[in-house]
Amino acid sequence: MTGLVPQVLEAGWWGLVAGSALLIGALLGYTLRVPRLLIASVMAFGAGVLLSAVSFELVGEAYERAGLAPAVIGTVGGAVAYTAGNVVLARRGARHRKRSGHHRLQPSEAEQSGSGRALALGALLDGVPESAVIGVGLLEGGAVGLVTVTAVFISNLPEGLSSAAGMKEAGRGGGYVFSVWGAIAAASAVSAVLGYTVVGGLSTAVVAAVTAVAAGAMLAMIADTMIPEAFDRAHLAIGLIMVCGFLVSFTLSHV
């Protein structure tokens, strides 16, 4: 039991570290006038990083643990669950929650009542799967978790930056913006702890399925929120930048 507590704290710490990038990005996006092409570039890089992490660290890990069926079923299930939640929140004003406001404006509270709450829940929906797999990854001794933490941190930075810029454009104050991202950073720590403690006692097949569910949700999130923002103000190097992000994450997982 005594050995479990430090490991639980470690899972929470790494979840908080990864989630803190959202807060750092939000600070930059809210206080600075970041050029739209730079936002698109960092979002493309972050999308590439996560795509690699999902492919090699999550789906690949699920396949190695339990075979093809749990990996496929879990990935599809995660994508379906994320998409269903996203559809509900999109109807309440959170459709463009990761948009910087240059092309796709987030609605203000006056324009759509309850949209602020929907934006916060949307941010939680995006962040929980990423953080949960950090805790799950630490079950294998920390190597997978460290790569995943790095990938999530790198991708969270542009997510927070772009979304906070869009919130500011929609007229939301700093108190709201930083409360949302501070809460999501804290939720990331809790989610990582739950990923470690709850999933840790389950069978190998279930752990693989849970990992794949998170992977499916993350893949759906990348396609639905990150890539559109990256390519909304596309320049010819966006694809190259995304490939660079992919290779950075790939390299981290093989060193």
Coordinates of N, CA and C in Angstrom, one line a residue:
M1 N 0.8 -1.2 0.0 CA 0.0 0.0 0.0 C 0.9 1.3 0.0
T2 N 2.0 1.2 0.8 CA 2.8 2.4 0.8 C 3.5 2.6 -0.5
G3 N 3.8 1.5 -1.3 CA 4.3 1.8 -2.6 C 3.4 2.3 -3.6
L4 N 2.1 2.0 -3.3 CA 1.0 2.5 -4.3 C 0.9 4.0 -4.2
V5 N 0.9 4.6 -3.0 CA 0.7 6.0 -2.8 C 1.6 6.9 -3.7
P6 N 3.0 6.6 -3.6 CA 3.9 7.4 -4.4 C 3.5 7.3 -5.9
Q7 N 3.1 6.1 -6.3 CA 2.8 5.9 -7.7 C 1.6 6.6 -8.1
V8 N 0.6 6.6 -7.3 CA -0.6 7.4 -7.5 C -0.3 8.9 -7.6
L9 N 0.5 9.4 -6.7 CA 0.9 10.8 -6.7 C 1.7 11.1 -8.0
E10 N 2.5 10.1 -8.5 CA 3.3 10.3 -9.7 C 2.3 10.5 -10.9
A11 N 1.3 9.6 -10.9 CA 0.3 9.6 -12.0 C -0.4 11.0 -12.0
G12 N -0.8 11.5 -10.8 CA -1.4 12.8 -10.7 C -0.5 13.9 -11.1
W13 N 0.7 13.8 -10.8 CA 1.7 14.8 -11.1 C 1.9 15.0 -12.6
W14 N 2.1 13.8 -13.3 CA 2.3 13.8 -14.7 C 1.0 14.3 -15.5
G15 N -0.2 13.9 -14.9 CA -1.4 14.4 -15.5 C -1.5 15.9 -15.4
L16 N -1.1 16.5 -14.2 CA -1.1 17.9 -14.0 C -0.1 18.6 -14.9
V17 N 1.1 18.0 -15.1 CA 2.1 18.6 -15.9 C 1.6 18.7 -17.4
A18 N 1.0 17.6 -17.9 CA 0.4 17.6 -19.2 C -0.7 18.7 -19.3
G19 N -1.6 18.7 -18.3 CA -2.7 19.6 -18.4 C -2.3 21.1 -18.2
S20 N -1.2 21.3 -17.5 CA -0.7 22.7 -17.3 C -0.4 23.4 -18.6
A21 N -0.1 22.6 -19.7 CA 0.2 23.2 -21.0 C -1.0 23.9 -21.5
L22 N -2.2 23.5 -21.2 CA -3.4 24.2 -21.6 C -3.5 25.6 -21.0
L23 N -3.1 25.6 -19.7 CA -3.1 26.9 -19.0 C -2.0 27.8 -19.6
I24 N -0.8 27.3 -19.8 CA 0.2 28.1 -20.4 C -0.2 28.6 -21.8
G25 N -0.8 27.8 -22.6 CA -1.2 28.2 -23.9 C -2.3 29.2 -23.8
A26 N -3.2 29.0 -22.9 CA -4.3 30.0 -22.7 C -3.8 31.4 -22.3
L27 N -2.8 31.4 -21.5 CA -2.2 32.6 -21.1 C -1.6 33.4 -22.3
L28 N -0.9 32.6 -23.1 CA -0.3 33.2 -24.3 C -1.4 33.7 -25.3
G29 N -2.4 32.8 -25.5 CA -3.4 33.2 -26.5 C -4.3 34.4 -26.0
Y30 N -4.5 34.5 -24.7 CA -5.3 35.6 -24.2 C -4.6 36.9 -24.1
T31 N -3.3 36.9 -23.7 CA -2.6 38.1 -23.5 C -1.8 38.6 -24.7
L32 N -1.5 37.7 -25.7 CA -0.7 38.2 -26.8 C -1.6 38.1 -28.1
R33 N -1.2 38.9 -29.0 CA -1.9 38.9 -30.3 C -1.1 37.9 -31.2
V34 N -1.4 36.7 -31.2 CA -0.6 35.7 -31.9 C -1.0 35.6 -33.4
P35 N -0.1 35.7 -34.3 CA -0.5 35.7 -35.7 C -1.2 34.4 -36.0
R36 N -2.2 34.5 -36.9 CA -3.1 33.3 -37.2 C -2.3 32.2 -37.9
L37 N -1.3 32.5 -38.7 CA -0.5 31.5 -39.3 C 0.3 30.7 -38.3
L38 N 0.8 31.4 -37.3 CA 1.5 30.8 -36.2 C 0.6 29.8 -35.4
I39 N -0.6 30.3 -35.2 CA -1.6 29.4 -34.5 C -1.8 28.1 -35.3
A40 N -2.0 28.3 -36.6 CA -2.3 27.2 -37.5 C -1.1 26.3 -37.5
S41 N 0.1 26.8 -37.5 CA 1.3 26.0 -37.5 C 1.5 25.2 -36.2
V42 N 1.3 25.8 -35.1 CA 1.5 25.1 -33.8 C 0.4 24.0 -33.7
M43 N -0.8 24.3 -34.1 CA -1.9 23.4 -34.1 C -1.6 22.2 -34.9
A44 N -1.0 22.4 -36.1 CA -0.6 21.3 -37.0 C 0.4 20.5 -36.4
F45 N 1.4 21.1 -35.8 CA 2.5 20.4 -35.1 C 1.9 19.5 -34.0
G46 N 1.1 20.1 -33.2 CA 0.5 19.3 -32.1 C -0.4 18.2 -32.6
A47 N -1.1 18.4 -33.7 CA -1.9 17.3 -34.3 C -1.0 16.1 -34.7
G48 N 0.1 16.5 -35.3 CA 1.1 15.4 -35.7 C 1.6 14.7 -34.6
V49 N 2.0 15.4 -33.5 CA 2.5 14.7 -32.3 C 1.5 13.7 -31.7
L50 N 0.2 14.2 -31.6 CA -0.8 13.3 -31.0 C -1.1 12.1 -32.0
L51 N -1.1 12.3 -33.3 CA -1.4 11.2 -34.2 C -0.3 10.1 -34.0
S52 N 0.9 10.5 -33.9 CA 2.0 9.5 -33.7 C 1.8 8.8 -32.3
A53 N 1.5 9.5 -31.3 CA 1.3 8.9 -30.0 C 0.2 8.0 -30.0
V54 N -0.9 8.4 -30.6 CA -2.1 7.5 -30.7 C -1.8 6.2 -31.4
S55 N -1.1 6.4 -32.5 CA -0.8 5.2 -33.4 C 0.2 4.2 -32.7
F56 N 1.3 4.7 -32.2 CA 2.4 3.8 -31.8 C 2.3 3.5 -30.3
E57 N 1.8 4.5 -29.5 CA 1.8 4.3 -28.1 C 0.5 3.7 -27.5
L58 N -0.6 4.0 -28.2 CA -1.9 3.7 -27.7 C -2.5 2.5 -28.4
V59 N -2.9 2.7 -29.7 CA -3.4 1.6 -30.5 C -2.4 0.4 -30.6
G60 N -1.2 0.8 -30.9 CA -0.1 -0.3 -30.9 C 0.0 -1.0 -29.6
E61 N 0.0 -0.3 -28.5 CA 0.1 -0.9 -27.2 C -1.1 -1.8 -26.9
A62 N -2.3 -1.3 -27.3 CA -3.5 -2.2 -27.1 C -3.5 -3.4 -27.9
Y63 N -3.0 -3.3 -29.1 CA -2.8 -4.5 -29.9 C -1.8 -5.5 -29.3
E64 N -0.7 -5.0 -28.8 CA 0.3 -5.9 -28.3 C -0.2 -6.6 -27.0
R65 N -1.0 -5.9 -26.2 CA -1.5 -6.4 -25.0 C -2.5 -7.5 -25.2
A66 N -3.5 -7.3 -26.1 CA -4.6 -8.2 -26.2 C -5.0 -8.6 -27.6
G67 N -4.3 -8.2 -28.6 CA -4.7 -8.6 -29.9 C -5.6 -7.6 -30.7
L68 N -6.0 -8.0 -31.9 CA -6.7 -7.0 -32.8 C -8.1 -6.6 -32.3
A69 N -8.8 -7.6 -31.9 CA -10.2 -7.4 -31.6 C -10.4 -6.3 -30.5
P70 N -9.8 -6.4 -29.3 CA -10.0 -5.3 -28.3 C -9.5 -4.0 -28.8
A71 N -8.4 -4.0 -29.6 CA -7.8 -2.7 -30.1 C -8.8 -2.0 -31.0
V72 N -9.4 -2.8 -31.9 CA -10.3 -2.3 -32.9 C -11.7 -1.9 -32.2
I73 N -12.2 -2.7 -31.4 CA -13.5 -2.5 -30.8 C -13.4 -1.2 -29.8
G74 N -12.3 -1.2 -29.1 CA -12.1 -0.1 -28.2 C -11.9 1.2 -28.9
T75 N -11.1 1.2 -30.0 CA -10.9 2.4 -30.8 C -12.2 3.0 -31.4
V76 N -13.0 2.1 -32.0 CA -14.2 2.5 -32.5 C -15.2 3.0 -31.4
G77 N -15.2 2.3 -30.3 CA -16.1 2.7 -29.2 C -15.7 4.1 -28.7
G78 N -14.4 4.3 -28.6 CA -13.9 5.7 -28.1 C -14.3 6.8 -29.1
A79 N -14.2 6.5 -30.4 CA -14.6 7.5 -31.4 C -16.1 7.8 -31.3
V80 N -16.9 6.7 -31.2 CA -18.3 6.9 -31.2 C -18.7 7.7 -29.9
A81 N -18.1 7.3 -28.8 CA -18.5 8.0 -27.5 C -18.1 9.5 -27.6
Y82 N -16.9 9.8 -28.1 CA -16.5 11.2 -28.3 C -17.4 11.9 -29.2
T83 N -17.7 11.3 -30.3 CA -18.5 12.0 -31.4 C -19.9 12.3 -30.8
A84 N -20.5 11.3 -30.1 CA -21.8 11.6 -29.5 C -21.8 12.7 -28.5
G85 N -20.8 12.7 -27.6 CA -20.7 13.9 -26.7 C -20.4 15.2 -27.4
N86 N -19.6 15.1 -28.4 CA -19.3 16.3 -29.2 C -20.5 16.9 -29.9
V87 N -21.4 16.0 -30.4 CA -22.6 16.4 -31.1 C -23.5 17.2 -30.1
V88 N -23.7 16.6 -28.9 CA -24.5 17.3 -27.9 C -24.0 18.6 -27.6
L89 N -22.7 18.7 -27.3 CA -22.1 20.0 -26.9 C -22.1 21.0 -28.1
A90 N -21.9 20.5 -29.3 CA -21.9 21.4 -30.5 C -23.2 22.2 -30.6
R91 N -24.3 21.5 -30.3 CA -25.6 22.1 -30.4 C -25.8 23.1 -29.3
R92 N -25.0 23.1 -28.3 CA -25.1 24.1 -27.2 C -24.0 25.2 -27.2
G93 N -23.3 25.3 -28.4 CA -22.4 26.4 -28.6 C -20.9 26.1 -28.5
A94 N -20.5 24.8 -28.4 CA -19.1 24.4 -28.2 C -18.5 23.9 -29.5
R95 N -19.2 24.1 -30.6 CA -18.7 23.5 -31.9 C -17.3 24.0 -32.2
H96 N -17.0 25.2 -32.0 CA -15.7 25.8 -32.4 C -14.9 26.2 -31.2
R97 N -14.9 25.3 -30.2 CA -14.2 25.6 -29.0 C -12.7 25.7 -29.1
K98 N -12.1 25.1 -30.1 CA -10.6 25.3 -30.3 C -10.3 26.2 -31.4
R99 N -11.3 27.0 -31.9 CA -11.0 28.0 -32.9 C -10.5 29.3 -32.3
S100 N -9.6 29.9 -33.0 CA -9.0 31.1 -32.5 C -9.8 32.4 -32.7
G101 N -10.9 32.2 -33.5 CA -11.8 33.3 -33.8 C -11.5 34.1 -35.0
H102 N -10.5 33.7 -35.8 CA -10.2 34.4 -37.1 C -11.3 34.1 -38.1
H103 N -11.7 32.8 -38.2 CA -12.6 32.4 -39.2 C -13.9 31.8 -38.7
R104 N -13.8 31.0 -37.6 CA -15.0 30.4 -37.0 C -15.1 31.0 -35.6
L105 N -16.1 31.8 -35.4 CA -16.2 32.5 -34.1 C -16.9 31.6 -33.1
Q106 N -16.4 31.6 -31.9 CA -17.2 31.0 -30.8 C -18.3 31.9 -30.4
P107 N -19.5 31.4 -30.1 CA -20.6 32.3 -29.7 C -20.4 32.9 -28.3
S108 N -20.9 34.1 -28.2 CA -20.8 34.7 -26.8 C -22.0 34.2 -26.0
E109 N -22.0 34.5 -24.7 CA -23.2 34.1 -23.9 C -24.5 34.8 -24.3
A110 N -24.3 36.0 -24.8 CA -25.5 36.7 -25.2 C -26.1 36.1 -26.5
E111 N -25.2 35.6 -27.4 CA -25.7 35.0 -28.6 C -26.3 33.6 -28.4
Q112 N -25.7 32.9 -27.5 CA -26.3 31.5 -27.2 C -26.1 31.3 -25.7
S113 N -27.2 31.3 -25.0 CA -27.2 31.1 -23.6 C -26.7 29.7 -23.3
G114 N -25.8 29.6 -22.3 CA -25.2 28.3 -21.9 C -24.0 27.9 -22.7
S115 N -23.6 28.7 -23.7 CA -22.5 28.3 -24.5 C -21.2 28.3 -23.7
G116 N -21.1 29.1 -22.7 CA -19.9 29.1 -21.8 C -19.7 27.8 -21.1
R117 N -20.8 27.3 -20.5 CA -20.8 26.0 -19.9 C -20.5 24.9 -20.9
A118 N -21.0 25.0 -22.0 CA -20.8 24.0 -23.1 C -19.3 24.0 -23.5
L119 N -18.7 25.2 -23.6 CA -17.3 25.3 -23.9 C -16.4 24.6 -22.9
A120 N -16.8 24.8 -21.6 CA -16.0 24.2 -20.5 C -16.1 22.7 -20.5
L121 N -17.4 22.2 -20.8 CA -17.6 20.8 -20.8 C -16.9 20.2 -22.1
G122 N -16.8 20.9 -23.2 CA -16.1 20.5 -24.3 C -14.6 20.4 -24.1
A123 N -14.1 21.3 -23.4 CA -12.7 21.2 -23.0 C -12.4 20.0 -22.2
L124 N -13.3 19.7 -21.2 CA -13.2 18.5 -20.4 C -13.2 17.3 -21.2
L125 N -14.2 17.2 -22.2 CA -14.3 16.1 -23.1 C -13.0 15.8 -23.9
D126 N -12.4 16.9 -24.3 CA -11.2 16.8 -25.1 C -10.0 16.3 -24.2
G127 N -10.0 16.7 -23.0 CA -8.8 16.5 -22.1 C -8.8 15.2 -21.3
V128 N -9.9 14.7 -21.0 CA -10.0 13.5 -20.1 C -9.3 12.3 -20.7
P129 N -9.6 11.9 -22.0 CA -9.0 10.7 -22.5 C -7.5 10.8 -22.6
E130 N -7.0 12.0 -22.9 CA -5.5 12.2 -23.0 C -4.9 11.9 -21.6
S131 N -5.5 12.4 -20.6 CA -4.9 12.3 -19.2 C -5.1 10.9 -18.7
A132 N -6.2 10.3 -19.0 CA -6.4 8.9 -18.5 C -5.3 7.9 -19.0
V133 N -4.9 8.1 -20.2 CA -3.9 7.2 -20.8 C -2.6 7.4 -20.2
I134 N -2.3 8.6 -19.6 CA -1.1 8.8 -18.9 C -1.0 7.9 -17.7
G135 N -2.1 7.9 -16.9 CA -2.1 7.0 -15.8 C -2.0 5.5 -16.2
V136 N -2.7 5.1 -17.2 CA -2.6 3.7 -17.7 C -1.2 3.4 -18.2
G137 N -0.6 4.3 -18.8 CA 0.8 4.1 -19.3 C 1.8 3.8 -18.2
L138 N 1.6 4.5 -17.1 CA 2.5 4.3 -16.0 C 2.4 2.9 -15.4
L139 N 1.4 2.2 -15.7 CA 1.3 0.8 -15.2 C 2.4 -0.1 -15.7
E140 N 2.9 0.3 -16.8 CA 4.0 -0.5 -17.4 C 5.4 0.0 -17.1
G141 N 5.5 0.7 -16.0 CA 6.8 1.1 -15.5 C 7.2 2.5 -15.9
G142 N 6.4 3.3 -16.6 CA 6.6 4.7 -16.8 C 7.1 5.1 -18.2
A143 N 7.7 4.1 -19.0 CA 8.2 4.5 -20.3 C 7.2 5.0 -21.3
V144 N 6.1 4.3 -21.4 CA 5.0 4.7 -22.3 C 4.4 6.0 -21.7
G145 N 4.2 6.1 -20.4 CA 3.6 7.2 -19.8 C 4.4 8.5 -20.1
L146 N 5.7 8.4 -20.1 CA 6.6 9.6 -20.3 C 6.4 10.1 -21.7
V147 N 6.4 9.2 -22.7 CA 6.2 9.6 -24.1 C 4.8 10.2 -24.3
T148 N 3.8 9.6 -23.6 CA 2.5 10.1 -23.8 C 2.3 11.5 -23.1
V149 N 3.0 11.7 -21.9 CA 3.0 13.0 -21.3 C 3.6 14.0 -22.2
T150 N 4.7 13.7 -22.8 CA 5.3 14.7 -23.7 C 4.5 15.0 -24.9
A151 N 3.9 14.0 -25.5 CA 3.0 14.2 -26.6 C 1.8 15.1 -26.2
V152 N 1.2 14.8 -25.1 CA 0.0 15.5 -24.7 C 0.3 16.9 -24.3
F153 N 1.5 17.1 -23.7 CA 1.9 18.5 -23.3 C 2.1 19.3 -24.5
I154 N 2.9 18.8 -25.5 CA 3.2 19.5 -26.7 C 1.9 19.9 -27.5
S155 N 0.9 18.9 -27.5 CA -0.3 19.2 -28.2 C -1.3 20.1 -27.5
N156 N -1.2 20.1 -26.1 CA -2.1 20.9 -25.3 C -1.7 22.4 -25.4
L157 N -0.5 22.7 -25.7 CA -0.1 24.1 -25.8 C -0.8 24.9 -26.9
P158 N -0.8 24.4 -28.1 CA -1.6 25.1 -29.1 C -3.1 25.0 -28.9
E159 N -3.6 23.9 -28.3 CA -5.0 23.8 -28.0 C -5.5 25.0 -27.1
G160 N -4.7 25.2 -26.0 CA -5.1 26.2 -25.1 C -4.9 27.6 -25.7
L161 N -3.9 27.7 -26.5 CA -3.6 29.0 -27.1 C -4.7 29.4 -28.1
S162 N -5.1 28.5 -29.0 CA -6.1 28.8 -30.0 C -7.5 29.0 -29.3
S163 N -7.9 28.1 -28.4 CA -9.2 28.2 -27.7 C -9.3 29.5 -26.9
A164 N -8.3 29.9 -26.2 CA -8.3 31.1 -25.4 C -8.4 32.3 -26.2
A165 N -7.7 32.3 -27.4 CA -7.9 33.5 -28.3 C -9.3 33.6 -28.8
G166 N -9.9 32.4 -29.1 CA -11.3 32.4 -29.6 C -12.3 32.9 -28.5
M167 N -12.0 32.5 -27.2 CA -12.8 32.9 -26.1 C -12.8 34.4 -25.9
K168 N -11.6 35.0 -26.1 CA -11.4 36.4 -26.0 C -12.2 37.1 -27.1
E169 N -12.1 36.6 -28.3 CA -12.8 37.2 -29.4 C -14.3 37.2 -29.2
A170 N -14.8 36.2 -28.5 CA -16.2 36.1 -28.2 C -16.6 36.9 -27.0
G171 N -15.7 37.7 -26.4 CA -16.0 38.6 -25.3 C -16.0 38.0 -23.9
R172 N -15.4 36.8 -23.8 CA -15.3 36.2 -22.5 C -14.1 36.8 -21.7
G173 N -14.3 37.1 -20.4 CA -13.2 37.7 -19.7 C -12.1 36.7 -19.2
G174 N -11.0 37.3 -18.7 CA -9.9 36.5 -18.3 C -10.3 35.6 -17.1
G175 N -11.1 36.0 -16.2 CA -11.5 35.2 -15.1 C -12.2 33.9 -15.6
Y176 N -13.0 34.0 -16.6 CA -13.7 32.8 -17.1 C -12.7 31.9 -17.8
V177 N -11.9 32.5 -18.7 CA -10.9 31.7 -19.5 C -9.9 30.9 -18.6
F178 N -9.3 31.6 -17.6 CA -8.3 31.0 -16.8 C -8.9 30.0 -15.8
S179 N -10.2 30.3 -15.4 CA -10.9 29.3 -14.5 C -11.1 28.0 -15.3
V180 N -11.6 28.1 -16.5 CA -11.8 26.9 -17.3 C -10.6 26.1 -17.5
W181 N -9.5 26.7 -17.9 CA -8.3 26.0 -18.2 C -7.6 25.5 -16.9
G182 N -7.7 26.3 -15.9 CA -7.2 25.8 -14.6 C -7.9 24.6 -14.1
A183 N -9.2 24.6 -14.2 CA -10.0 23.5 -13.8 C -9.7 22.3 -14.7
I184 N -9.5 22.4 -16.0 CA -9.2 21.3 -16.8 C -7.8 20.8 -16.5
A185 N -6.8 21.6 -16.1 CA -5.5 21.1 -15.7 C -5.7 20.3 -14.4
A186 N -6.5 20.7 -13.5 CA -6.7 19.9 -12.3 C -7.4 18.6 -12.6
A187 N -8.4 18.7 -13.5 CA -9.1 17.5 -13.9 C -8.2 16.5 -14.6
S188 N -7.2 17.0 -15.3 CA -6.2 16.1 -15.9 C -5.5 15.3 -14.9
A189 N -5.1 15.9 -13.8 CA -4.4 15.2 -12.7 C -5.3 14.1 -12.2
V190 N -6.6 14.5 -11.9 CA -7.6 13.5 -11.4 C -7.8 12.3 -12.4
S191 N -7.9 12.7 -13.6 CA -8.1 11.7 -14.6 C -6.9 10.7 -14.7
A192 N -5.7 11.2 -14.6 CA -4.5 10.4 -14.7 C -4.5 9.4 -13.5
V193 N -4.9 9.9 -12.3 CA -4.9 9.1 -11.1 C -6.0 8.0 -11.3
L194 N -7.1 8.3 -11.8 CA -8.2 7.3 -12.0 C -7.7 6.3 -13.0
G195 N -7.0 6.8 -14.1 CA -6.5 5.9 -15.1 C -5.6 4.8 -14.5
Y196 N -4.8 5.3 -13.5 CA -3.8 4.4 -12.9 C -4.5 3.5 -11.9
T197 N -5.3 4.0 -11.0 CA -5.9 3.2 -9.9 C -7.0 2.3 -10.3
V198 N -7.9 2.9 -11.1 CA -9.1 2.1 -11.5 C -8.8 1.0 -12.5
V199 N -8.0 1.4 -13.6 CA -7.7 0.5 -14.6 C -6.6 -0.5 -14.2
G200 N -5.8 -0.1 -13.2 CA -4.7 -1.0 -12.8 C -5.1 -2.4 -12.3
G201 N -6.3 -2.5 -11.7 CA -6.7 -3.8 -11.2 C -7.5 -4.6 -12.2
L202 N -7.6 -4.2 -13.4 CA -8.4 -4.9 -14.4 C -7.5 -5.9 -15.2
S203 N -8.2 -6.7 -16.0 CA -7.4 -7.7 -16.8 C -6.7 -7.0 -17.9
T204 N -5.8 -7.8 -18.5 CA -5.0 -7.2 -19.6 C -5.8 -6.8 -20.8
A205 N -6.8 -7.7 -21.1 CA -7.7 -7.4 -22.2 C -8.5 -6.1 -22.0
V206 N -9.0 -5.9 -20.7 CA -9.7 -4.7 -20.4 C -8.8 -3.4 -20.4
V207 N -7.6 -3.6 -19.9 CA -6.7 -2.5 -20.0 C -6.4 -2.1 -21.4
A208 N -6.2 -3.1 -22.3 CA -6.0 -2.8 -23.7 C -7.2 -2.1 -24.3
A209 N -8.4 -2.6 -24.0 CA -9.6 -1.9 -24.5 C -9.8 -0.5 -24.1
V210 N -9.5 -0.2 -22.8 CA -9.6 1.1 -22.2 C -8.6 2.0 -23.0
T211 N -7.4 1.5 -23.2 CA -6.3 2.3 -23.9 C -6.8 2.6 -25.3
A212 N -7.4 1.6 -25.9 CA -7.9 1.8 -27.3 C -9.1 2.8 -27.3
V213 N -10.0 2.8 -26.3 CA -11.1 3.7 -26.2 C -10.6 5.1 -26.2
A214 N -9.6 5.3 -25.3 CA -9.0 6.7 -25.2 C -8.3 7.1 -26.6
A215 N -7.7 6.1 -27.2 CA -7.1 6.4 -28.5 C -8.1 6.8 -29.6
G216 N -9.3 6.1 -29.6 CA -10.3 6.4 -30.5 C -10.9 7.8 -30.3
A217 N -11.1 8.2 -29.0 CA -11.6 9.5 -28.6 C -10.6 10.6 -29.1
M218 N -9.3 10.3 -28.9 CA -8.3 11.3 -29.2 C -8.2 11.5 -30.7
L219 N -8.3 10.4 -31.5 CA -8.3 10.5 -32.9 C -9.5 11.3 -33.5
A220 N -10.7 11.0 -32.9 CA -11.8 11.8 -33.3 C -11.7 13.3 -32.9
M221 N -11.1 13.6 -31.8 CA -10.8 14.9 -31.4 C -9.9 15.6 -32.3
I222 N -8.8 14.9 -32.7 CA -7.8 15.5 -33.6 C -8.5 15.9 -34.9
A223 N -9.3 15.0 -35.5 CA -9.9 15.3 -36.8 C -11.0 16.3 -36.7
D224 N -11.7 16.4 -35.5 CA -12.8 17.3 -35.4 C -12.4 18.7 -35.0
T225 N -11.4 18.8 -34.2 CA -11.1 20.2 -33.6 C -9.7 20.7 -33.9
M226 N -8.7 19.8 -34.0 CA -7.4 20.3 -34.2 C -7.0 20.6 -35.7
I227 N -7.3 19.6 -36.5 CA -6.9 19.7 -37.9 C -7.7 20.8 -38.6
P228 N -9.0 21.0 -38.3 CA -9.7 22.1 -39.0 C -9.1 23.5 -38.6
E229 N -8.7 23.7 -37.4 CA -8.1 24.9 -37.0 C -6.7 25.1 -37.7
A230 N -6.0 24.0 -37.8 CA -4.7 24.0 -38.4 C -4.7 24.4 -39.9
F231 N -5.8 23.9 -40.6 CA -5.8 24.1 -42.0 C -6.8 25.2 -42.4
D232 N -7.4 25.9 -41.4 CA -8.3 27.0 -41.7 C -7.6 28.1 -42.4
R233 N -6.4 28.4 -41.9 CA -5.6 29.4 -42.6 C -4.3 28.7 -43.1
A234 N -4.5 27.8 -44.0 CA -3.4 26.9 -44.4 C -2.4 27.7 -45.2
H235 N -1.2 27.3 -45.0 CA -0.1 27.7 -46.0 C 0.6 26.5 -46.4
L236 N 1.4 26.5 -47.4 CA 1.9 25.3 -48.0 C 2.8 24.5 -47.1
A237 N 3.2 25.0 -46.0 CA 4.1 24.2 -45.1 C 3.3 23.5 -44.0
I238 N 2.0 23.6 -44.0 CA 1.2 23.1 -42.9 C 1.4 21.5 -42.8
G239 N 1.3 20.9 -44.0 CA 1.4 19.4 -44.0 C 2.8 19.0 -43.5
L240 N 3.8 19.7 -44.0 CA 5.2 19.4 -43.5 C 5.4 19.6 -42.0
I241 N 4.8 20.7 -41.5 CA 4.8 20.9 -40.0 C 4.2 19.8 -39.3
M242 N 3.0 19.3 -39.8 CA 2.4 18.2 -39.1 C 3.2 16.9 -39.1
V243 N 3.9 16.7 -40.2 CA 4.8 15.5 -40.4 C 5.9 15.6 -39.4
C244 N 6.4 16.9 -39.2 CA 7.5 17.1 -38.2 C 7.1 16.8 -36.8
G245 N 5.8 17.2 -36.5 CA 5.3 16.8 -35.2 C 5.2 15.3 -35.0
F246 N 4.7 14.7 -36.0 CA 4.6 13.2 -36.0 C 5.9 12.6 -35.8
L247 N 6.9 13.0 -36.4 CA 8.3 12.4 -36.3 C 8.9 12.7 -35.0
V248 N 8.6 13.9 -34.4 CA 9.2 14.2 -33.0 C 8.6 13.2 -32.0
S249 N 7.3 13.0 -32.1 CA 6.7 12.0 -31.2 C 7.1 10.6 -31.5
F250 N 7.3 10.2 -32.7 CA 7.8 8.9 -33.1 C 9.2 8.7 -32.6
T251 N 10.0 9.7 -32.7 CA 11.4 9.6 -32.2 C 11.4 9.4 -30.7
L252 N 10.6 10.1 -30.0 CA 10.5 10.0 -28.5 C 10.1 8.6 -28.1
S253 N 9.3 7.9 -28.9 CA 8.8 6.6 -28.5 C 9.8 5.5 -28.9
H254 N 10.9 5.9 -29.6 CA 11.8 4.8 -30.0 C 13.3 5.1 -29.6
V255 N 13.4 6.0 -28.6 CA 14.8 6.3 -28.1 C 14.9 5.7 -26.7

